[in-house]
Coordinates of C-alpha atoms and ligand atoms in Angstrom, one line a residue:
Chain A
M216 CA -0.1 0.0 0.1
S217 CA 1.4 3.5 -0.9
T218 CA 1.4 6.4 1.7
P219 CA -2.1 7.1 1.5
P220 CA -2.1 11.3 0.5
A221 CA -3.1 13.4 3.9
G222 CA -6.0 16.6 3.7
I223 CA -8.5 16.9 1.3
A224 CA -7.6 17.6 -2.1
R225 CA -7.9 14.0 -2.8
L226 CA -9.8 13.5 -6.3
L227 CA -7.7 16.8 -7.7
P228 CA -4.8 17.0 -5.9
V229 CA -2.9 20.6 -6.3
G230 CA 0.2 21.3 -7.0
P231 CA 3.0 23.6 -5.4
T232 CA 1.1 26.8 -6.9
G233 CA -2.4 25.1 -5.9
A234 CA -3.9 24.3 -9.1
A235 CA -4.6 21.0 -9.4
L236 CA -2.5 18.8 -10.5
D237 CA -2.8 17.0 -14.6
L238 CA -2.7 13.4 -14.3
R239 CA -4.2 12.0 -18.0
S240 CA -1.4 9.7 -18.4
L241 CA -1.2 6.5 -16.8
A242 CA 2.3 6.8 -15.5
D243 CA 2.0 10.5 -14.0
H244 CA -0.9 8.8 -12.7
E245 CA 0.5 5.3 -11.2
R246 CA 2.6 7.7 -10.4
H247 CA 1.6 9.9 -8.1
F248 CA -1.2 7.6 -6.7
G249 CA 0.8 4.6 -6.4
P250 CA -0.2 1.5 -8.8
L251 CA -3.4 0.0 -8.1
P252 CA -3.6 -2.8 -6.0
A253 CA -5.4 -7.2 -6.9
I254 CA -9.0 -6.9 -5.9
E255 CA -10.4 -10.4 -4.7
G256 CA -13.7 -10.8 -6.7
P257 CA -17.0 -12.6 -4.8
R258 CA -17.5 -16.4 -4.1
I259 CA -20.8 -18.0 -4.0
G260 CA -22.2 -16.4 -1.2
H261 CA -19.1 -14.8 0.2
P262 CA -18.7 -11.0 -1.5
G263 CA -14.8 -10.1 -1.7
S264 CA -12.6 -8.2 1.6
M265 CA -13.2 -5.2 -1.2
V266 CA -17.1 -4.5 0.0
H267 CA -16.1 -4.7 3.7
E268 CA -13.6 -1.7 2.9
I269 CA -16.4 0.1 1.8
E270 CA -18.5 -0.1 4.0
R271 CA -15.4 -0.1 6.4
A272 CA -15.6 3.7 4.4
G273 CA -19.2 4.3 4.6
L274 CA -18.9 5.7 0.5
R275 CA -22.3 7.1 -0.3
G276 CA -23.1 7.1 -3.7
R277 CA -22.0 11.5 -6.0
G278 CA -24.8 10.9 -8.7
G279 CA -27.7 12.1 -6.6
G280 CA -28.7 9.7 -4.2
W281 CA -26.1 9.7 -2.2
F282 CA -27.0 5.7 -1.3
P283 CA -24.9 4.1 0.6
T284 CA -22.1 2.1 -2.6
A285 CA -21.9 -0.9 -0.3
R286 CA -25.8 -1.3 -0.3
K287 CA -25.4 -1.9 -3.7
I288 CA -23.2 -3.2 -3.8
H289 CA -24.5 -5.9 -1.9
A290 CA -28.2 -5.9 -4.2
V291 CA -25.9 -6.9 -7.3
L292 CA -24.7 -10.0 -6.0
E293 CA -27.6 -11.3 -4.3
S294 CA -29.7 -10.7 -8.1
A295 CA -26.5 -12.5 -9.2
A296 CA -26.9 -15.0 -6.9
G297 CA -30.3 -15.6 -7.9
R298 CA -30.0 -16.7 -10.9
R299 CA -29.7 -19.7 -12.7
A300 CA -26.3 -21.0 -12.5
W301 CA -26.4 -21.7 -16.5
S302 CA -27.3 -18.6 -16.8
A303 CA -26.0 -15.9 -19.4
G304 CA -27.7 -13.3 -17.3
R305 CA -25.9 -14.3 -13.8
K306 CA -22.6 -11.9 -14.9
P307 CA -23.1 -8.5 -13.5
V308 CA -22.2 -4.9 -15.7
V309 CA -20.6 -2.0 -14.5
L310 CA -21.8 0.6 -16.1
A311 CA -20.2 4.5 -15.4
N312 CA -22.7 6.7 -14.8
A313 CA -19.9 10.1 -16.7
M314 CA -23.4 12.0 -18.5
E315 CA -23.4 14.9 -16.3
G316 CA -27.1 15.7 -17.1
E317 CA -27.5 18.9 -14.7
P318 CA -26.0 21.9 -17.0
A319 CA -25.5 23.4 -14.4
S320 CA -23.2 20.8 -12.9
S321 CA -19.1 20.6 -14.0
K322 CA -17.6 17.9 -11.6
D323 CA -17.5 15.4 -13.1
A324 CA -15.7 16.7 -16.7
I325 CA -13.4 18.8 -15.0
L326 CA -12.2 14.8 -12.7
L327 CA -12.0 13.2 -15.9
R328 CA -10.0 16.5 -17.6
H329 CA -7.7 16.0 -14.8
S330 CA -7.7 12.2 -12.9
P331 CA -9.2 10.1 -15.9
H332 CA -7.8 7.2 -14.3
L333 CA -8.9 7.4 -11.2
V334 CA -12.2 6.6 -12.0
L335 CA -11.0 4.0 -14.7
D336 CA -9.3 2.2 -11.4
G337 CA -12.6 2.5 -9.7
I338 CA -14.5 0.4 -12.7
Q339 CA -11.8 -2.3 -12.6
V340 CA -11.9 -1.8 -8.5
L341 CA -16.1 -2.4 -9.2
A342 CA -15.9 -5.2 -11.9
A343 CA -13.2 -7.4 -10.2
T344 CA -15.4 -6.9 -6.4
L345 CA -19.0 -7.9 -8.8
G346 CA -16.9 -10.0 -10.6
A347 CA -18.7 -9.1 -13.7
P348 CA -17.5 -9.4 -17.2
S349 CA -17.8 -6.2 -18.8
A350 CA -17.8 -2.9 -18.2
F351 CA -19.6 0.4 -19.4
I352 CA -18.5 4.3 -19.2
A353 CA -21.5 6.2 -20.6
V354 CA -20.5 10.2 -22.0
H355 CA -23.0 11.8 -23.5
R356 CA -22.8 12.5 -27.0
G357 CA -21.0 15.4 -27.8
S358 CA -19.1 16.2 -24.7
S359 CA -16.0 17.1 -24.0
V360 CA -14.8 14.2 -22.7
I361 CA -14.9 11.3 -24.8
D362 CA -10.8 12.0 -26.6
I363 CA -9.8 12.2 -22.9
V364 CA -11.2 9.2 -22.6
T365 CA -10.7 7.6 -25.0
R366 CA -6.9 8.6 -25.8
A367 CA -7.1 7.0 -21.0
L368 CA -8.0 4.3 -22.5
A369 CA -5.9 3.7 -25.5
E370 CA -2.9 3.7 -22.2
R371 CA -4.7 0.7 -19.9
R372 CA -4.2 -3.2 -19.5
D373 CA -7.3 -3.8 -18.3
P374 CA -8.1 -7.5 -16.8
I375 CA -11.9 -6.1 -17.2
V376 CA -12.7 -4.5 -21.0
I377 CA -13.7 -1.6 -19.8
E378 CA -16.2 -0.2 -23.2
L379 CA -16.5 3.7 -23.5
I380 CA -19.7 4.1 -24.9
T381 CA -21.9 8.2 -26.0
P382 CA -26.0 7.9 -25.9
P383 CA -27.5 11.2 -27.1
A384 CA -27.1 14.3 -25.0
R385 CA -30.5 13.8 -23.3
Y386 CA -31.1 14.9 -19.3
V387 CA -33.1 12.1 -18.9
A388 CA -31.1 9.5 -21.0
S389 CA -28.0 9.4 -18.1
E390 CA -31.0 8.3 -15.3
E391 CA -29.6 4.8 -14.7
S392 CA -32.4 2.9 -16.2
A393 CA -32.5 4.7 -19.1
L394 CA -28.7 4.8 -19.0
A395 CA -29.3 0.5 -18.7
H396 CA -31.2 0.6 -21.4
W397 CA -29.5 2.6 -23.5
T398 CA -25.9 0.0 -23.0
G399 CA -28.2 -3.0 -23.8
D400 CA -30.8 -1.9 -26.5
G401 CA -30.0 1.7 -27.7
I402 CA -33.0 3.6 -26.5
A403 CA -31.8 6.3 -24.0
T404 CA -35.4 6.0 -22.3
P405 CA -36.2 5.3 -18.6
V406 CA -37.7 2.2 -17.8
F407 CA -40.2 1.7 -15.3
L408 CA -40.8 -2.5 -14.2
D409 CA -37.1 -3.1 -14.0
R410 CA -34.1 -1.3 -11.8
P411 CA -30.7 -2.0 -13.2
F412 CA -29.2 -3.7 -10.2
Q413 CA -32.5 -6.5 -10.9
R414 CA -32.4 -6.1 -14.7
G415 CA -30.0 -4.0 -15.9
V416 CA -27.8 -3.6 -19.6
N417 CA -29.4 -7.0 -21.5
G418 CA -31.2 -8.1 -18.3
R419 CA -27.9 -8.2 -16.5
P420 CA -27.6 -7.1 -12.8
T421 CA -26.3 -3.6 -13.1
A422 CA -24.6 -1.5 -11.1
V423 CA -24.8 1.9 -12.3
Q424 CA -22.2 4.5 -10.4
N425 CA -21.5 8.0 -11.1
V426 CA -17.6 8.9 -12.1
E427 CA -17.0 10.5 -8.5
T428 CA -18.0 7.4 -6.5
L429 CA -16.1 5.6 -8.7
A430 CA -12.7 7.8 -8.6
H431 CA -13.4 6.9 -4.5
L432 CA -13.0 3.1 -4.5
G433 CA -10.7 3.7 -6.7
L434 CA -8.8 5.8 -3.5
I435 CA -10.1 3.2 -1.0
A436 CA -8.8 0.0 -2.8
R437 CA -5.4 1.5 -2.3
Y438 CA -5.6 3.3 1.1
G439 CA -7.9 1.6 2.6
G440 CA -12.5 2.4 4.0
E441 CA -10.9 3.4 7.6
W442 CA -8.2 6.2 5.3
F443 CA -10.9 7.4 3.3
A444 CA -13.8 8.5 6.6
S445 CA -11.4 9.9 8.4
E446 CA -12.1 13.2 6.6
G447 CA -15.5 14.0 6.3
A448 CA -19.2 14.0 7.9
T449 CA -20.0 11.2 9.4
S450 CA -23.4 10.4 8.2
A451 CA -21.9 10.4 4.8
P452 CA -17.8 10.8 5.1
G453 CA -15.1 12.3 2.3
T454 CA -14.7 14.7 0.5
S455 CA -17.3 16.0 -2.1
L456 CA -16.9 17.7 -5.8
V457 CA -19.2 20.8 -6.1
S458 CA -19.6 23.0 -8.9
V459 CA -20.2 26.3 -8.0
G460 CA -21.8 28.5 -10.3
G461 CA -23.5 32.2 -10.3
A462 CA -23.1 35.3 -8.5
V463 CA -19.9 34.3 -7.4
S464 CA -16.1 35.9 -7.5
S465 CA -14.6 32.2 -8.3
P466 CA -17.6 30.0 -9.8
G467 CA -15.7 27.1 -10.9
V468 CA -15.2 23.2 -8.8
I469 CA -14.3 22.6 -5.6
E470 CA -13.9 19.4 -3.5
V471 CA -14.0 19.7 0.2
A472 CA -14.7 17.3 3.3
T473 CA -18.2 16.4 4.1
G474 CA -19.9 18.4 6.6
T475 CA -17.7 22.1 5.6
P476 CA -19.9 24.8 6.5
V477 CA -21.3 26.0 3.1
A478 CA -20.0 29.8 4.3
E479 CA -16.6 28.8 3.8
I480 CA -17.4 26.6 0.3
I481 CA -18.6 30.1 -0.7
D482 CA -15.4 31.8 0.8
R483 CA -13.6 29.5 -1.1
C484 CA -14.9 30.7 -4.1
N485 CA -13.6 34.1 -2.5
G486 CA -17.5 35.1 -2.1
F487 CA -19.9 36.7 -3.2
S488 CA -19.3 38.7 -6.6
G489 CA -23.2 41.0 -5.9
D490 CA -26.0 40.8 -4.0
V491 CA -27.8 37.1 -4.0
A492 CA -31.7 36.4 -4.8
G493 CA -31.8 32.7 -3.8
F494 CA -30.2 29.5 -4.1
L495 CA -30.5 26.2 -6.5
T496 CA -28.8 23.2 -4.7
G497 CA -28.5 19.7 -6.9
G498 CA -29.4 21.6 -9.8
Y499 CA -32.8 22.0 -12.2
G500 CA -34.3 18.5 -10.7
G501 CA -33.3 20.7 -6.9
A502 CA -34.2 22.8 -4.8
W503 CA -34.3 26.3 -4.4
V504 CA -33.4 27.4 -0.9
A505 CA -33.0 30.8 1.2
T506 CA -29.5 32.3 1.3
D507 CA -29.6 32.9 4.8
A508 CA -30.9 28.8 5.7
L509 CA -27.5 27.6 3.5
L510 CA -25.1 29.7 4.6
A511 CA -26.1 28.3 7.5
A512 CA -26.0 24.2 7.0
E513 CA -23.1 22.3 6.1
W514 CA -22.0 20.1 3.4
S515 CA -24.1 16.9 3.3
P516 CA -27.4 15.6 2.4
E517 CA -28.7 16.3 5.8
S518 CA -27.8 19.1 6.2
V519 CA -28.7 20.4 2.9
S520 CA -32.1 19.4 3.2
A521 CA -32.6 20.5 7.0
A522 CA -31.9 24.1 5.5
G523 CA -34.6 22.5 2.6
G524 CA -32.1 22.3 0.0
V525 CA -30.9 18.7 -2.0
I526 CA -27.0 18.3 -1.8
G527 CA -27.7 16.3 -5.2
A528 CA -25.1 16.0 -7.8
G529 CA -23.0 18.5 -5.7
I530 CA -24.6 21.8 -7.6
L531 CA -24.4 25.4 -5.7
W532 CA -25.7 27.6 -7.6
A533 CA -26.1 31.4 -6.5
L534 CA -28.9 33.6 -8.2
D535 CA -27.9 37.3 -8.8
A536 CA -30.8 39.3 -7.1
R537 CA -30.5 41.6 -10.4
E538 CA -32.1 39.0 -12.3
C539 CA -36.1 37.7 -12.6
P540 CA -35.9 34.5 -10.2
V541 CA -39.6 33.8 -11.3
Q542 CA -38.4 34.3 -15.2
E543 CA -35.7 32.0 -14.3
L544 CA -37.8 29.2 -13.0
A545 CA -40.5 29.6 -16.3
R546 CA -37.3 29.1 -18.0
I547 CA -35.9 26.0 -16.8
A548 CA -38.9 24.6 -16.1
R549 CA -39.6 24.9 -19.8
W550 CA -35.7 23.2 -20.8
M551 CA -37.2 19.8 -18.0
A552 CA -40.8 19.8 -20.1
G553 CA -38.4 19.2 -23.1
E554 CA -36.5 16.7 -21.5
S555 CA -39.0 14.3 -21.3
A556 CA -38.8 11.3 -22.7
G557 CA -42.9 11.7 -23.7
Q558 CA -43.6 8.4 -21.9
C559 CA -45.8 8.9 -19.3
G560 CA -48.9 11.4 -19.4
P561 CA -48.7 13.4 -16.4
C562 CA -44.5 14.1 -17.4
R563 CA -45.6 14.2 -21.5
F564 CA -48.2 16.5 -21.0
G565 CA -48.5 17.8 -17.3
L566 CA -44.7 19.8 -17.3
P567 CA -45.9 22.4 -19.8
S568 CA -49.1 23.1 -19.2
I569 CA -47.1 23.8 -15.7
A570 CA -44.3 26.2 -17.8
D571 CA -47.2 27.4 -19.4
D572 CA -48.2 29.1 -16.5
L573 CA -45.2 30.2 -15.5
D574 CA -44.3 32.1 -18.9
L575 CA -47.8 34.1 -17.0
L576 CA -46.3 34.7 -14.0
A577 CA -43.4 35.3 -15.1
T578 CA -44.5 39.1 -16.5
P579 CA -46.2 42.0 -14.8
A580 CA -49.4 40.9 -15.9
A581 CA -49.5 37.9 -14.3
Q582 CA -53.2 36.7 -12.1
A583 CA -53.6 35.4 -9.2
A584 CA -55.5 31.9 -11.2
D585 CA -52.2 31.8 -12.8
L586 CA -50.1 30.6 -9.5
H587 CA -53.7 28.9 -8.3
R588 CA -53.0 26.1 -11.6
I589 CA -49.6 25.7 -11.2
N590 CA -50.0 24.7 -7.7
A591 CA -53.2 22.5 -8.4
R592 CA -50.7 21.0 -10.7
L593 CA -47.6 21.1 -8.7
P594 CA -49.1 17.8 -7.6
L595 CA -50.5 15.7 -10.0
V596 CA -46.6 15.1 -12.0
Q597 CA -45.4 13.9 -8.9
Q598 CA -45.0 10.4 -8.8
R599 CA -47.1 9.1 -11.0
G600 CA -44.3 9.1 -13.6
G601 CA -41.6 6.3 -15.1
C602 CA -39.1 8.2 -13.1
K603 CA -37.9 11.4 -10.9
H604 CA -37.9 13.8 -13.9
P605 CA -40.8 15.0 -13.3
D606 CA -41.3 15.2 -9.2
G607 CA -37.2 16.6 -9.4
T608 CA -38.5 19.9 -12.1
A609 CA -42.3 19.7 -9.5
R610 CA -39.6 20.4 -6.6
F611 CA -37.5 23.1 -8.3
V612 CA -40.7 24.9 -9.3
T613 CA -42.5 24.4 -6.2
T614 CA -39.5 26.0 -3.9
G615 CA -38.7 28.5 -6.4
L616 CA -42.0 30.0 -6.0
H617 CA -41.7 29.9 -2.5
V618 CA -38.5 31.0 -1.9
F619 CA -39.1 34.3 -4.6
Q620 CA -42.5 34.5 -3.4
D621 CA -41.9 38.5 -3.0
E622 CA -41.3 38.2 -6.6
V623 CA -44.1 36.7 -6.9
A624 CA -46.4 38.9 -5.7
H625 CA -44.5 41.7 -7.2
H626 CA -45.8 40.1 -10.2
L627 CA -49.5 39.5 -9.4
H628 CA -49.3 43.9 -8.4
G629 CA -48.2 44.3 -12.1
H630 CA -44.8 44.8 -10.8
C631 CA -41.3 43.6 -12.2
S632 CA -38.1 44.5 -9.8
A633 CA -35.5 42.6 -12.3
S634 CA -32.6 45.0 -13.7
I635 CA -31.1 43.1 -15.8
G636 CA -33.0 40.5 -18.1
A637 CA -32.7 37.2 -16.6
G638 CA -30.7 34.1 -18.7
S639 CA -28.0 32.7 -16.1
L640 CA -28.6 29.6 -15.2
P641 CA -27.6 27.4 -18.2
I642 CA -29.6 25.2 -20.9
E643 CA -28.6 23.5 -23.8
H644 CA -31.2 22.6 -27.2
P645 CA -34.5 24.1 -25.7
R646 CA -37.1 21.4 -27.4
R647 CA -40.4 21.5 -28.8
T648 CA -43.1 20.8 -25.4
P649 CA -45.0 18.5 -25.8
V650 CA -41.5 16.3 -27.0
P651 CA -42.7 15.3 -30.1
L652 CA -43.4 11.1 -29.9
P653 CA -42.2 9.1 -26.7
G654 CA -38.5 7.7 -27.5
R655 CA -38.0 9.1 -31.6
D656 CA -35.0 11.2 -30.9
F657 CA -33.2 8.9 -27.8
R658 CA -31.2 6.5 -29.9
Chain B
M444 CA -50.2 -10.1 8.0
N445 CA -52.8 -8.8 6.0
Q446 CA -52.5 -9.7 2.3
V447 CA -53.7 -6.2 0.4
H448 CA -54.5 -6.5 -3.1
E449 CA -52.9 -3.6 -5.2
L450 CA -53.7 -2.3 -8.5
R451 CA -50.8 -0.9 -9.8
L452 CA -49.8 1.5 -13.5
D453 CA -47.3 1.3 -15.7
P454 CA -46.7 5.0 -16.4
T455 CA -45.0 4.6 -19.3
V456 CA -46.8 2.0 -21.4
C457 CA -50.9 3.6 -20.7
D458 CA -52.0 5.3 -23.5
A459 CA -54.6 7.0 -21.9
H460 CA -57.6 5.4 -23.8
G461 CA -59.2 5.5 -20.4
F462 CA -61.5 2.1 -20.1
C463 CA -60.5 1.3 -16.9
V464 CA -61.1 4.3 -15.5
E465 CA -65.0 3.5 -16.7
M466 CA -64.1 -0.2 -15.0
L467 CA -63.5 1.5 -11.3
P468 CA -64.4 4.8 -10.9
E469 CA -64.4 4.7 -7.0
I470 CA -60.7 4.4 -7.4
L471 CA -59.9 5.6 -10.6
T472 CA -60.3 9.2 -12.3
L473 CA -58.9 10.7 -15.8
D474 CA -57.0 13.9 -15.4
E475 CA -56.7 16.8 -17.0
W476 CA -54.7 15.2 -19.6
G477 CA -56.4 12.3 -19.8
Y478 CA -54.5 10.0 -17.8
P479 CA -56.1 7.8 -14.7
L480 CA -55.6 9.2 -11.4
L481 CA -55.0 6.5 -8.8
A482 CA -56.6 7.3 -5.0
S483 CA -53.8 7.7 -3.6
G484 CA -52.5 10.0 -6.3
T485 CA -49.5 7.8 -6.7
L486 CA -48.4 4.3 -9.5
A487 CA -50.1 1.9 -6.7
V488 CA -53.3 1.5 -5.0
A489 CA -54.4 -0.8 -2.1
V490 CA -58.3 -1.7 -3.8
P491 CA -61.0 -2.7 -1.0
L492 CA -62.1 -6.8 -1.3
Q493 CA -65.8 -5.7 -2.5
L494 CA -64.1 -3.8 -5.5
L495 CA -62.2 -6.8 -6.4
P496 CA -64.3 -7.3 -9.4
S497 CA -64.7 -4.4 -11.1
A498 CA -60.7 -3.8 -10.4
K499 CA -59.9 -7.2 -12.6
K500 CA -62.3 -6.0 -15.4
A501 CA -60.4 -2.4 -15.7
V502 CA -57.4 -4.7 -15.5
A503 CA -58.7 -6.7 -18.1
A504 CA -60.1 -3.4 -20.1
C505 CA -56.9 -2.0 -20.4
P506 CA -55.9 -2.1 -24.5
V507 CA -52.3 -1.9 -23.8
A508 CA -51.6 -3.6 -20.7
A509 CA -50.5 -0.8 -18.3
L510 CA -52.5 -2.0 -14.9
R511 CA -51.3 -5.1 -12.7
L512 CA -53.7 -6.5 -9.6
V513 CA -50.8 -8.2 -7.1
K514 CA -51.3 -9.6 -4.4
V515 CA -49.0 -7.5 -1.1
E516 CA -48.4 -8.2 2.2
R517 CA -49.0 -5.5 4.7
Ligands
FMN979 C1 -33.3 12.6 -14.5 C2 -32.4 11.8 -13.7 C3 -31.4 12.6 -14.1 C4 -29.7 12.2 -13.5 N1 -28.9 12.2 -14.3 C5 -27.9 12.1 -13.8 C6 -26.4 12.0 -14.0 O1 -26.3 13.0 -15.0 N2 -25.3 12.0 -13.9 C7 -25.9 11.2 -12.2 O2 -24.3 10.2 -12.0 N3 -26.4 10.3 -12.0 C8 -27.4 10.7 -12.8 N4 -29.5 10.5 -12.0 C9 -28.9 9.7 -10.6 C10 -28.7 8.0 -11.6 O3 -30.2 7.2 -11.4 C11 -27.9 7.3 -10.4 O4 -28.7 7.4 -9.3 C12 -26.4 8.0 -10.4 O5 -26.1 7.4 -11.4 C13 -25.9 6.2 -9.3 O6 -24.5 6.7 -9.0 P1 -24.4 6.7 -7.2 O7 -24.6 6.1 -6.7 O8 -22.2 6.9 -7.4 O9 -24.7 8.2 -7.1 C14 -30.7 10.9 -12.5 C15 -31.3 10.5 -11.7 C16 -32.5 11.2 -12.4 C17 -33.7 10.5 -11.6
SF4_980 S1 -41.3 10.6 -16.4 FE1 -41.1 11.5 -17.9 S2 -39.1 10.8 -18.3 FE2 -39.1 10.1 -16.5 S3 -39.9 7.9 -17.8 FE3 -42.1 8.7 -17.8 S4 -42.0 9.9 -20.0 FE4 -39.9 9.6 -19.2
SF4_981 S1 -57.3 1.9 -20.2 FE1 -54.9 1.4 -19.9 S2 -53.8 2.5 -21.4 FE2 -56.7 3.6 -21.0 S3 -55.8 5.0 -19.0 FE3 -56.9 3.1 -18.1 S4 -54.8 2.4 -17.9 FE4 -54.3 3.5 -19.7

């Protein structure tokens, strides 16, 4: 075992100048982290020792849900063990999620740009732990990260071959069942009845894991679970990559120990660059939080949600107070409506109808009836979809209307207090709503 | 433990034909977009014993097999 790194710059180690090291070449990567040790595979009824280390680490997934990784591994192993011995579907699959569907997130791209081999190590670790003969890494089509991953893969001599796949760049294509669907059948729509750990890629038990989670696995395999848990909050140990954007002086991706006060994260971004109207946490499937409440919280799933937010995939966006927040709600809700897979009625038709009324509410001609219609429809799109896309969108809108209720009231009285145009929150390719035929452009 | 019959909807399959709602108006209504809204507000609803025959008819009436009746332990 090589010497474990001290401090919190684990995934993005920094050089003497304070800038993150470029570890894109395998030689540099191995010089820095040491070689990846051999991983024990599962035997009938006995998961390998790596599972024990992951349990000790207390690692939780960084793709949004913060689900305990060891629990997912056990679920995949059990599902595989439940298959008939001669069945081809018995062998698990590892699917690395580098899709980074949230437009305000850039942590996965930054991680891959600096340390692609740490992620690929993590895939090897997970595949060996599960006894998986094949593994995939999914990067969305058109992403600048494709070249980096291609080059990194070409340098390696891995026991388990990792295949790079490029599903379409759609928000719901990165949801785990959609990703497994695309990998097996070439259609990136969410699947309702089968969860990937039960029946994923081609019906096999599939472990879908975010690339940041996998990079942590690459470190746990080298330095152990106890080392991993030596930093961070007890409820969700380790470090976490945060994409900080909006009205901060130095936006970007930083690595922090979980449990770090959110106010300290903002300080590390050199503070606010102006007045802030409120915070978006967790992205467009996340939640808005009042600035004071968020600044008093700590960076852990529990503390951020106690403040009314969602830690999600690690997004913090400070909305510039000069913008109209209601216009931003309307614009993003419309984009999210266009990102539906169009399979489920409440998502396909409900989200655009909420976006229509938000468009009305976003102008100084807004009527109280517009707001009432939104509030009546929001519950109708929740818990009724094949995936959590409409639930996330509804939460984004519900919390936004709450945090920005004063501005909503201004609109209902014929005023808008914005002094600059809205449009700071990033979006790509706005689409027509309701989305055309289910599944058409999901290939 | 009690056995309860649960009616489950697969929203990715449902095509808003609405036949199910006619068979089981007690716990299924149509939303404004023409899709069945279960009394629970979610994708699964407990079926009272006396409605079991109607629930079976609703399942059979669906042209795309979006509904299923399952026994669950409660
Ligand atoms: C609509 C939707 C979009 C998602 N997008 C992403 C994504 O872009 N990247 C990601 O890692 N997880 C995404 N997830 C979460 C994945 O479904 C899955 O939980 C995650 O990749 C599991 O990895 P983890 O356990 O390492 O967090 C999304 C989920 C939903 C419902
Ligand atoms: S809820 Fe929306 S995004 Fe999710 S499967 Fe249904 S239509 Fe697709
Ligand atoms: S009959 Fe089937 S397709 Fe029609 S609304 Fe009911 S569940 Fe949906």
